[in-house]
Every structure is written in C-alpha cells, then in structure tokens.
Coordinates of C-alpha atoms and ligand atoms in Angstrom, one line a residue:
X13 CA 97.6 50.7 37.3
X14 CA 94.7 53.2 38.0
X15 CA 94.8 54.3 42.2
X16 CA 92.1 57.0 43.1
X17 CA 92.6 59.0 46.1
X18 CA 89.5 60.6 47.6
X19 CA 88.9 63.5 49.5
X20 CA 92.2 64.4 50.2
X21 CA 93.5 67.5 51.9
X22 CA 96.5 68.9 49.4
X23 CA 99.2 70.8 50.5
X24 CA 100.7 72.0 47.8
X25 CA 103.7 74.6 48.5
X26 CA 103.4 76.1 45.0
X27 CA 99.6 77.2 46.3
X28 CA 98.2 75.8 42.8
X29 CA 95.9 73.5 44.8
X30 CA 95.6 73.9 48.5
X31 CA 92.5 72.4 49.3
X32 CA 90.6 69.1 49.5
X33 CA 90.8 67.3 46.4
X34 CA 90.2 64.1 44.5
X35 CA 93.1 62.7 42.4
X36 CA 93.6 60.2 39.7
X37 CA 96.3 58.4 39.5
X38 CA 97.2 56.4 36.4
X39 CA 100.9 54.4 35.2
X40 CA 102.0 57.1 38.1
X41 CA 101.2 60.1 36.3
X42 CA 98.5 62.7 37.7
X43 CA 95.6 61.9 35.6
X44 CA 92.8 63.8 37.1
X45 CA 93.3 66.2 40.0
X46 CA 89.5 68.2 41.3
X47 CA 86.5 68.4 43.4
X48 CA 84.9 66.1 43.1
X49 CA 85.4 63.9 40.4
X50 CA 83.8 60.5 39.2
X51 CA 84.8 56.9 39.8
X52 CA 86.0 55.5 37.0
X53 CA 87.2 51.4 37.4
X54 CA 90.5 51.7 39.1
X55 CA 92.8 49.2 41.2
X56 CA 92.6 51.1 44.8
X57 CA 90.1 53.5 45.4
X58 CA 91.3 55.3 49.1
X59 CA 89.5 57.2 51.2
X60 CA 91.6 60.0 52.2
X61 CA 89.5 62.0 54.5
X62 CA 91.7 63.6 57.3
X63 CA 94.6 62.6 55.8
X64 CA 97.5 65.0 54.4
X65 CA 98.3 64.3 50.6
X66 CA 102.0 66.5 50.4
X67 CA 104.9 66.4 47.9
X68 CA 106.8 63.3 48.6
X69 CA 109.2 63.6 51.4
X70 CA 112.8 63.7 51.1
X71 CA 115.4 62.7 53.8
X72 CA 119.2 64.4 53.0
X73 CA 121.1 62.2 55.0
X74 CA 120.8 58.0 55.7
X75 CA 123.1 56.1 56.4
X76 CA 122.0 52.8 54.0
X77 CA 125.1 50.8 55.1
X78 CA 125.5 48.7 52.0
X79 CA 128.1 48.2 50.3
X80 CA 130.0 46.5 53.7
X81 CA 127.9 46.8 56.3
X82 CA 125.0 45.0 55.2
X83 CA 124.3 43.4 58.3
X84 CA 123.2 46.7 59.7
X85 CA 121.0 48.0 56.9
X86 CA 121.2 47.2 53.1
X87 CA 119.5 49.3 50.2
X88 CA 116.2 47.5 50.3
X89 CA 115.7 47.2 54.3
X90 CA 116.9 51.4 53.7
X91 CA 114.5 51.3 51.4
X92 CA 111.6 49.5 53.2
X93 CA 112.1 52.0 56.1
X94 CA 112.0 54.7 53.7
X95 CA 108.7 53.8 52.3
X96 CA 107.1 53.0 55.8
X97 CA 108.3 56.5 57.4
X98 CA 106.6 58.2 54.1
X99 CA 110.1 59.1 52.0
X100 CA 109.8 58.9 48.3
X101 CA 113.7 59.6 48.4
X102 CA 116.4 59.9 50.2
X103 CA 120.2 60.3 49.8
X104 CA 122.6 58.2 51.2
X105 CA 126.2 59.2 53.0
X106 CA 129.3 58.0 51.7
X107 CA 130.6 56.6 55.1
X108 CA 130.7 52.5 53.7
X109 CA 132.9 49.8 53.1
X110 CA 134.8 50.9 50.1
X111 CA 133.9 54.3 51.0
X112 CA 131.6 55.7 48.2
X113 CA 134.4 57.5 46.8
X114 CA 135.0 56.1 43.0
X115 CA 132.2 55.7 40.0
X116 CA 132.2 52.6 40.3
X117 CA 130.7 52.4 43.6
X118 CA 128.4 55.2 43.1
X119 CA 127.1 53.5 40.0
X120 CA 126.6 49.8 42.6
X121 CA 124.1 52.0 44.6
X122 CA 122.2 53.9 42.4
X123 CA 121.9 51.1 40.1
X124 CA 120.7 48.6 43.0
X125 CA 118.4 50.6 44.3
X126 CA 117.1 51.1 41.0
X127 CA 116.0 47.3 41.2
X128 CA 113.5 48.3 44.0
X129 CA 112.6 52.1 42.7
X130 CA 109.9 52.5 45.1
X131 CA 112.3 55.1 46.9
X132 CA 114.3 57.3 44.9
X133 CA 117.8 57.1 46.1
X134 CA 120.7 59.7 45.7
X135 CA 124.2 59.0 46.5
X136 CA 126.6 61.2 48.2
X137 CA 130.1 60.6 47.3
X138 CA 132.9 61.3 49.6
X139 CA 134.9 64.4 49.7
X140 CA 138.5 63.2 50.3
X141 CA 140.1 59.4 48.9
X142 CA 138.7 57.2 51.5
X143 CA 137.0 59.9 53.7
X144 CA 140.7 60.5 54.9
X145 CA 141.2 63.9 54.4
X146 CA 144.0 63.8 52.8
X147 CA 143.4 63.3 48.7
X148 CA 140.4 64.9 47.2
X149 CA 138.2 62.4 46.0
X150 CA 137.8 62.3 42.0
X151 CA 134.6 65.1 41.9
X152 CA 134.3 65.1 38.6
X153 CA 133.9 61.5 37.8
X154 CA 131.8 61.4 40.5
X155 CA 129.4 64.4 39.9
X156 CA 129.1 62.3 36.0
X157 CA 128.5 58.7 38.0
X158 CA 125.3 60.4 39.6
X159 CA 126.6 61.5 42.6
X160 CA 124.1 65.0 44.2
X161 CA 126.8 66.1 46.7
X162 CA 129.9 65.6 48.6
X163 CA 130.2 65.0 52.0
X164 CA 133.0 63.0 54.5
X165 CA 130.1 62.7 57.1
X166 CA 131.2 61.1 60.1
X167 CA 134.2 62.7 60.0
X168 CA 135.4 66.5 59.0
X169 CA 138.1 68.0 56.5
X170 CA 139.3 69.4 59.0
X171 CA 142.6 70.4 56.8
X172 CA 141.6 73.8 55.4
X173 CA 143.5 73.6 52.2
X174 CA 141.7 70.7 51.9
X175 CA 138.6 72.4 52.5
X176 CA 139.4 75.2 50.5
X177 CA 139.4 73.0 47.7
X178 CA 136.6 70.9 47.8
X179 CA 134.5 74.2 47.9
X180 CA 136.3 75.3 44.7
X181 CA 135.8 72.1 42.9
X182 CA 132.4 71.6 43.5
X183 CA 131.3 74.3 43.2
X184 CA 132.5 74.0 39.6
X185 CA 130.3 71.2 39.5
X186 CA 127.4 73.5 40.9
X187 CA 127.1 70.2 43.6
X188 CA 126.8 71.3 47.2
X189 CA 129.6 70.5 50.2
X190 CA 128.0 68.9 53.4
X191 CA 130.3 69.2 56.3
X192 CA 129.5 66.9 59.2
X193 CA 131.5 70.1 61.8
X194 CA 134.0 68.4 64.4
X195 CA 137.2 69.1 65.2
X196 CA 138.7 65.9 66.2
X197 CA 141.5 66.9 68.4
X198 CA 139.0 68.8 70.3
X199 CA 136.4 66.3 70.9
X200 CA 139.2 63.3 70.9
X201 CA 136.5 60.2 71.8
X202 CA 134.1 61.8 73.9
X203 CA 130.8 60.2 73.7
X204 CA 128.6 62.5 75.2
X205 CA 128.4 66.8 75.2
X206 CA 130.6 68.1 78.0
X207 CA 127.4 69.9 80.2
X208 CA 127.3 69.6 83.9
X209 CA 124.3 66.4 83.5
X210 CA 127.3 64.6 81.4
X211 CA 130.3 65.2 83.5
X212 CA 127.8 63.9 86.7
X213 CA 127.3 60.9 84.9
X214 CA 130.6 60.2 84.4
X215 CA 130.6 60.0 80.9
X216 CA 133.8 60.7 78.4
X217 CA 132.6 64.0 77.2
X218 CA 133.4 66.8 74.0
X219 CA 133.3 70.3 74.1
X220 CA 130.1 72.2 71.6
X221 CA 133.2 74.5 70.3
X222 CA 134.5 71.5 68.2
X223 CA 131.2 72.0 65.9
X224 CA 131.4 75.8 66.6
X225 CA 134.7 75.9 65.4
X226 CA 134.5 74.0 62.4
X227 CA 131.9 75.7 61.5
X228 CA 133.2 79.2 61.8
X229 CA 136.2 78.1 59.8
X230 CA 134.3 77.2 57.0
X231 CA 132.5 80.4 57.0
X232 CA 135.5 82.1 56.5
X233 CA 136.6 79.7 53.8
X234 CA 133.2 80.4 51.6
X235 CA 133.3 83.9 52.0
X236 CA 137.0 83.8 50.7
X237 CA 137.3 81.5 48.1
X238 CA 133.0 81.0 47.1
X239 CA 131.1 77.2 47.0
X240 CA 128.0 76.0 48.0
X241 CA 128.0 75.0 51.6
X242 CA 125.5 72.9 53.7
X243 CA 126.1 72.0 57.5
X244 CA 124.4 69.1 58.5
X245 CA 123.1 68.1 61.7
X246 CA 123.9 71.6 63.8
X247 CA 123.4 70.8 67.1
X248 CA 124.0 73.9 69.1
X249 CA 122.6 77.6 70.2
X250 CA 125.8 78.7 69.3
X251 CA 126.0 77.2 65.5
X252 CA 122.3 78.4 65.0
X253 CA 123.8 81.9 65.6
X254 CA 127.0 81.4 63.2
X255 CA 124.7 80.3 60.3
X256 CA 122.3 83.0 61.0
X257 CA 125.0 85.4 61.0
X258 CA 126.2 84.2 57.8
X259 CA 122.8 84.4 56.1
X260 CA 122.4 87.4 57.2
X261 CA 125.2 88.5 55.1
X262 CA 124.1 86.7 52.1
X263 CA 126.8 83.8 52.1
X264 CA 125.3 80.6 50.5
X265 CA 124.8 78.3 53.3
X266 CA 122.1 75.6 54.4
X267 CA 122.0 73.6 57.5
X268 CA 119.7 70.7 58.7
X269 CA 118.5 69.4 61.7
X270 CA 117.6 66.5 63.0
X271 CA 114.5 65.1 65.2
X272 CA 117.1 63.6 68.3
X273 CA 118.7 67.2 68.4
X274 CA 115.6 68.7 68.5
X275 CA 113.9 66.7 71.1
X276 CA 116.2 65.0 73.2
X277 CA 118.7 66.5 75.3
X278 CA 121.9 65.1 77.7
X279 CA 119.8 64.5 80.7
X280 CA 118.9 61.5 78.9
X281 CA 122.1 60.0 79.4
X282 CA 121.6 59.2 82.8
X283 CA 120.1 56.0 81.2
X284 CA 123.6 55.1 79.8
X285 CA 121.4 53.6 77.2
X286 CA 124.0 53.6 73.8
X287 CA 120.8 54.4 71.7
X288 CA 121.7 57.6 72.8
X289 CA 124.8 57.9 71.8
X290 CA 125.1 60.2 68.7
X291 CA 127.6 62.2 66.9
X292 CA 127.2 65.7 67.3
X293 CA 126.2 64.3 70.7
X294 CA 122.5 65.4 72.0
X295 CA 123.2 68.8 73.9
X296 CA 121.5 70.3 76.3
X297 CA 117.7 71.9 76.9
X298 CA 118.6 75.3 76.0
X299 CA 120.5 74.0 72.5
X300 CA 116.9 71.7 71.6
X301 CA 115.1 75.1 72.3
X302 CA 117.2 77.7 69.8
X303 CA 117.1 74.2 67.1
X304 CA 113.7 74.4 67.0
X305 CA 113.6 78.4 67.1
X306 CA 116.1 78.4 64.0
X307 CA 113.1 76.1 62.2
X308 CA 110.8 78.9 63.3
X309 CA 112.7 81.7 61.8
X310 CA 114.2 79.8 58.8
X311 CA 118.0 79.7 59.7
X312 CA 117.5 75.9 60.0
X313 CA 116.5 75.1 56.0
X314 CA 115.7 71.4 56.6
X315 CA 114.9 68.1 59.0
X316 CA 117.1 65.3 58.2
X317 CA 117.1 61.9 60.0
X318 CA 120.4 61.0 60.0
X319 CA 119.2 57.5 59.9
X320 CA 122.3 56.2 61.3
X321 CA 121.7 52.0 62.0
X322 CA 123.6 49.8 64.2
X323 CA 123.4 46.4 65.3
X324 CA 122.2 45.5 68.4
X325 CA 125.6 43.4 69.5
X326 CA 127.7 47.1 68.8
X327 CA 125.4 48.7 70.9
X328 CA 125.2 46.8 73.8
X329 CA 128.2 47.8 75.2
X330 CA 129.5 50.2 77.5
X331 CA 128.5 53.9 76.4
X332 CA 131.9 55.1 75.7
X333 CA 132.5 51.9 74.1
X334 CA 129.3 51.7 71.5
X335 CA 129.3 53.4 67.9
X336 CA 127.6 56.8 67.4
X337 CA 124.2 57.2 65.8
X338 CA 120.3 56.0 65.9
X339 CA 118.1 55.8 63.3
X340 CA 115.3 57.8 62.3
X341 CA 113.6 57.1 59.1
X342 CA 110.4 56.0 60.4
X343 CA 110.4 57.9 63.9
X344 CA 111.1 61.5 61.8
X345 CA 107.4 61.6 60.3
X346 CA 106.0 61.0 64.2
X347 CA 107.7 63.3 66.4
X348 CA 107.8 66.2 63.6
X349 CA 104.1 66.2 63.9
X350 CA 103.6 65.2 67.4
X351 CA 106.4 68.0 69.0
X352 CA 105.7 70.5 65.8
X353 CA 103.0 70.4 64.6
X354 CA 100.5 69.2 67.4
X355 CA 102.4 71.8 69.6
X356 CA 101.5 74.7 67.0
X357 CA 105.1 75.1 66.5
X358 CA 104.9 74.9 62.3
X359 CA 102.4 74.2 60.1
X360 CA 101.7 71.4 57.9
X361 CA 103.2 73.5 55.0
X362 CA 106.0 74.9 56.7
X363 CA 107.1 70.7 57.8
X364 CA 106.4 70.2 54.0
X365 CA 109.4 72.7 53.3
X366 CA 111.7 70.9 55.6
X367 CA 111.2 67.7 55.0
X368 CA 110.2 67.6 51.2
X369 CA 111.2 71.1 49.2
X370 CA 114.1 72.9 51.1
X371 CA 116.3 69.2 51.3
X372 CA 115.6 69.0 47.0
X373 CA 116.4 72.5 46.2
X374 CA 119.4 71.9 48.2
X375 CA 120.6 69.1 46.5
X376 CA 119.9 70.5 42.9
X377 CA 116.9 68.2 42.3
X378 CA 112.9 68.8 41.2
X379 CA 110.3 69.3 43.7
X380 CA 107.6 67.0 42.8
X381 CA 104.1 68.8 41.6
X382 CA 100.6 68.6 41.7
X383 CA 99.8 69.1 38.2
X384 CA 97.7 67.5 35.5
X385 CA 100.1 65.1 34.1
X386 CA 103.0 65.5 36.1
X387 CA 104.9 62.0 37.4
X388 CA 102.8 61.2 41.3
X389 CA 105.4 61.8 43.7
X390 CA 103.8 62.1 47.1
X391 CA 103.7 61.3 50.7
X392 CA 99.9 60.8 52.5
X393 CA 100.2 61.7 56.3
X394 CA 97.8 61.2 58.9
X395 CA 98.0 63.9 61.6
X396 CA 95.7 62.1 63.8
X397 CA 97.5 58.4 64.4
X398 CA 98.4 57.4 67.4
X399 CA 101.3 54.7 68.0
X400 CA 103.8 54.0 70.2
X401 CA 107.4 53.3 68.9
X402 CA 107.7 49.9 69.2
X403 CA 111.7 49.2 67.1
X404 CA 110.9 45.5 66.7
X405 CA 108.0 47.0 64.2
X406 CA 110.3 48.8 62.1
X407 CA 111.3 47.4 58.7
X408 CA 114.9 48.5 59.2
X409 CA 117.4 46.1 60.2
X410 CA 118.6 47.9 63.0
X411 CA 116.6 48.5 66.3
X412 CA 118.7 52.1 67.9
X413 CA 116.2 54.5 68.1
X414 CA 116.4 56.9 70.8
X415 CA 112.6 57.0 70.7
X416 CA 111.7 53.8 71.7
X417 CA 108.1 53.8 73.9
X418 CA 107.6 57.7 72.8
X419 CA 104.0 57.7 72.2
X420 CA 103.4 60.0 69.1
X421 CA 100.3 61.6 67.9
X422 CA 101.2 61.2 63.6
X423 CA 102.2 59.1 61.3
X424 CA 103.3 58.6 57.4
X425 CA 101.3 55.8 56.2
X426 CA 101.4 55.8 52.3
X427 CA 104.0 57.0 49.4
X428 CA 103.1 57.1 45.7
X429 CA 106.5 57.8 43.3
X430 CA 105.6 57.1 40.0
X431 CA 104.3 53.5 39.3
X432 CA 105.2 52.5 42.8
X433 CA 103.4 52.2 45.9
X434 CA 103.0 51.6 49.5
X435 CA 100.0 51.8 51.4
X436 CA 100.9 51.2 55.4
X437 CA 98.5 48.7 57.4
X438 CA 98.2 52.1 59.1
X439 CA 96.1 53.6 56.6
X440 CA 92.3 53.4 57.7
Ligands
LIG10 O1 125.8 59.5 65.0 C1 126.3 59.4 63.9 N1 126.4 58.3 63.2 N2 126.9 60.5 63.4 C2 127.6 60.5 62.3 O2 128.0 61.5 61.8 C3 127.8 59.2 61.6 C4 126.8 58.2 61.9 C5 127.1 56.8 61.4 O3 127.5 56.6 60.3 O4 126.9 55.9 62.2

C-alpha cells in the first residue's frame, strides 16, 4: 500500500521538519519525507495544501463501554469515533461491566481492538477489586496483561491508606495513578456545581472543595510516600492552583483537561438539558478562564475528552436523575482549534503537545516521529473546516454531546497508524 501526501504543512514537535513537505508513505512506514519529491505509482495520492500533518493524536481518557455496556459504545463504534475525530490511540477507563480489574479482561480489550488496529487502544485497569475501594486490584498482573495505568475513574480512593498504596505499588511498576478527585460524602448526588446560576435553577448541587480536597490530599500523599500521579479532568481555579503549587515544588504530577470544562460553564444549565450533566460538573466562567490559563502556562499537561457515552433513553430524564458524562471524541479536534487556536490562544504546536506528546509521555509510551523509516503515525487537520455539530453524524453510538449546533471553524479529517487508514469525506 503506497499513500502520498502532498504539500503538507508538518508540525513536528521534535523541530526535525517543520515545514511544508511531501511524504511517502509505504506498508505504513515513512518512505520518503522532502520538498518536493516525485510521483511515483501509489494508491492515494492527496493533496494536502492547508492542511496540518501532526503526530497522531492521543486521547488519555474514553470511556469505550464494552465489555457490558455495549449498547452505549463498543470498541469498534469507540474506535470509529476515534478515527473520525483524528485519534490514532486512545486509552480506555476501567469503569465496565466486569470492571477492568483482572488480566483476563484487560487481555478481552486489547486483543479486540487489535481485530480493528486502525486505533491504537490502551487499557487502564482499575485501582481497587471492582473500583470499590476497598482491595487493591492485582497491579502486577495487570501492568504484565498490558495495562498503561491505573485509575478508579468515576469514582475516588478516597481511603488514604488505600491511596497510599496504590502510589507505592505502581509506582514500582513505573505505571502512572489517575485519580478522578471527589470526595463523595461531600458531593453526595449532586448533579450540578453548587454556584449561585445552579442553586437558582434549582438543581441538586456539590461543592468545588470535594475536587479540591481530594486533590490536596493526594499531594500530601506523593510528597510522603513518592508515585507517579496524574489528575484527570481538573475542573476548577482552585485545583489549577494546587497542581501549580505542587509543580512548583518539583512533585511528579500531571493533570488534563477537558474541552466541556474549558468551554462551557453552569449557566448552561438553565437548559436542564442532561447532556450537560458531567462529573466534575461544568463550573463556572471564572473556573473555564484559569483552565484555559493553566494550558497557557503549562500547569495543565494535556486535553483529554473524557468521551463518556450514554444512551439516549438514560439521558432523557430528569437532570438529577440522568447519568453523568458527554462524549467528546469527535467534538475535541473542533473546538480545540476553533476556541484555541482560531482565538490565538495556543499554537498549532503547542495543541500538538496536548493532545498528542504530553498524554504519551504520560502514559510511558512513544511519541510517533517524522523520520525516514519510522512506523506513519499521524493525524491530518484542517484548520480552515467549517461544520456544525450535528450528533446524528457521529459514528459513535451515543448522541450526548454538550456541543450540539456549536458551529466550529476545524476539523480532524484523516489518521494514518501504520498500515491503516482513514480519510474523512471531509478531506477536500
Ligand atoms: O461525567 C463522567 N462520566 N465523569 C466520570 O468520571 C465518569 C464518566 C462515565 O463513565 O460516564
């Protein structure tokens, strides 16, 4: 299989070649890579002019569903939606039905999605028996099935032996801990963040400290007993400012963000629409600004989707009723470069180290390169598309995205990893 991408604009974070180039592609190895260079008979010849050619993206956190919840999402519709929001990999949250928290099940995923390979997936594996928080999970075992990290997303270890030593064992493993920050009794089943909008609406609401909290705690746990710690999905002023702190003083801690913390806040909510309903919950104006300030001034290390699907019967209910999360896979691409990069907010090559380099390096895995024979793993982004998100287009299963109608200005319309393919109908 010979593809042969013209005139492409590279952004290449290791600054070898930055630039407009031509690149052959052959068996998904980088044959050829210069200006410009001949046509020799290939399969797809693409004219890439305008486009962005970057390191394929990676999203740290989906939920893919399957095993249990298939009718949701499975690992090829996760897939699908991975390839058509311009992901060459992803890794998937532990949060199924069995919990991914044996080898056995960690070997189901990563060998189905093998099947498919056009997005490379990674599993997560639980922290605790059954997310429970009450057993640690078997790390080991897991770490040898394949598994990158270790995270009870969805809910916290909020039991700070517990904690303690999950940070010790993996960091043994040298696999990183991804707390999802909540303290339960604290935000009992609020729905939406406790703000003045929320509390008008009439919504049941949390407090930010049960993040805050959490977060704070674990701080003190990492500086006390060592690990490797990543918070996902921060969603307040107040959390940028503990991680910052703790950077500051060298402690080895990442965070993520996600696009519906960045750019939509509670006022929404006067909609009652359950899309909206996430967990952290969105927060308020002032939190979206100092999220998008901590991607400015790198205390926020990476975007993440949080791709979180649910079917449309569990979400139309009554707010307080409905399940948290929206998905985000193929929204992330379109409102990081409409609300970023169209604002002048990052560059292209900063968005490339959220959304491709920082979430690898994270996990422990290779960046993919630009090099003469190295394996093609890359994402082709056109910063000039224009769409409107319509859900019943995406190729996920589930339609609860709290961008529905958003017109964005950018889209992901190709991925290349390694002999597989996929060119959007968007690509012109
Ligand atoms: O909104 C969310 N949905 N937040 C989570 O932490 C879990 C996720 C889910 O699995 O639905």
């Amino acid at each position: 299989m010979k593809i042969f991408l013209k005139n492409a604009r590279v952004i290449d974070p290791s600054g070898t070649y930055d630039g407009m180039f031509d690149i052959h592609i052959v068996d998904g190895m980088i044959q050829e890579i210069g200006t410009p260079l001949g046509g020799n008979p290939v399969n797809y010849e693409i004219n890439l002019r305008g486009k962005f050619v970057v390191p394929g993206l990676f999203d740290m956190h989906t939920h893919l569903r399957e095993p249990g919840q298939e009718f949701k999402e499975d690992i090829a519709s996760g897939i699908a939606a991975a390839a058509n929001g311009g992901f060459t990999g992803i890794a998937a949250m532990p949060n199924t039905d069995p919990v991914v928290d044996s080898a056995d099940v960690v070997k189901y995923v990563l060998d189905r999605a093998r099947q498919s390979g056009l997005v490379s997936v990674h599993q997560i594996a639980a922290i605790t028996e059954g997310r429970k928080g009450e057993r640690l999970s078997e790390m080991k075992d897991l770490a040898e099935a394949g598994a990158v990290a270790f995270s009870d997303d969805g809910s916290a270890v909020t039991n700070s032996q517990m904690m303690r030593l999950a940070l010790e064992y993996s960091s043994m493993l040298n696999k990183p801990l991804i707390q999802h920050c909540e303290d339960r009794d604290l935000t009992k089943s609020g729905s939406a963040n406790e703000s003045p909008a929320t509390i008008k609406y009439g919504l049941k609401t949390q407090h930010r400290l049960a993040e805050e909290l959490i977060l704070i705690r674990d701080i003190k746990l990492l500086e006390a007993f060592g690990g490797k710690y990543h918070a996902t999905h921060i969603s307040t002023s107040q959390s940028v400012e503990v991680v910052s702190d703790a950077k500051r003083r060298g402690l080895p801690i990442t965070c993520d963000v996600t696009p519906h913390h960045l750019f939509l806040d509670d006022n929404i909510l006067s909609t009652y629409d359950s899309d909206y309903k996430v967990n952290p919950p969105l927060r308020t104006r002032e939190d979206c600004k100092a999220l998008i300030e901590a991607l400015k001034n790198g205390t926020a290390d990476a975007i993440a989707s949080d791709h979180a699907p649910h079917a449309l019967h569990e979400k139309e209910v009554e707010f307080d009723a409905a399940p948290f999360g929206m998905i985000g896979l193929e929204t992330t691409v379109g409102a990081v470069m409409t609300k970023l990069y169209h604002e002048k907010i990052l560059t292209i090559l900063e968005i490339v180290k959220l959304l491709s380099v920082n979430p690898r390096k994270i996990l422990g895995l290779p960046i993919p390169a630009f090099g003469l024979g190295a394996r093609a793993e890359l994402s082709i982004i056109d910063p000039n598309y224009e769409w409107t998100v319509e859900p019943d287009k995406f190729k996920s299963k589930s339609r609860n995205t709290g961008f529905k109608g958003w017109k964005f200005k950018g889209s992901a319309v190709g991925i290349i990893n390694g002999e597989k393919f996929y060119f959007s109908d968007r690509l012109k």
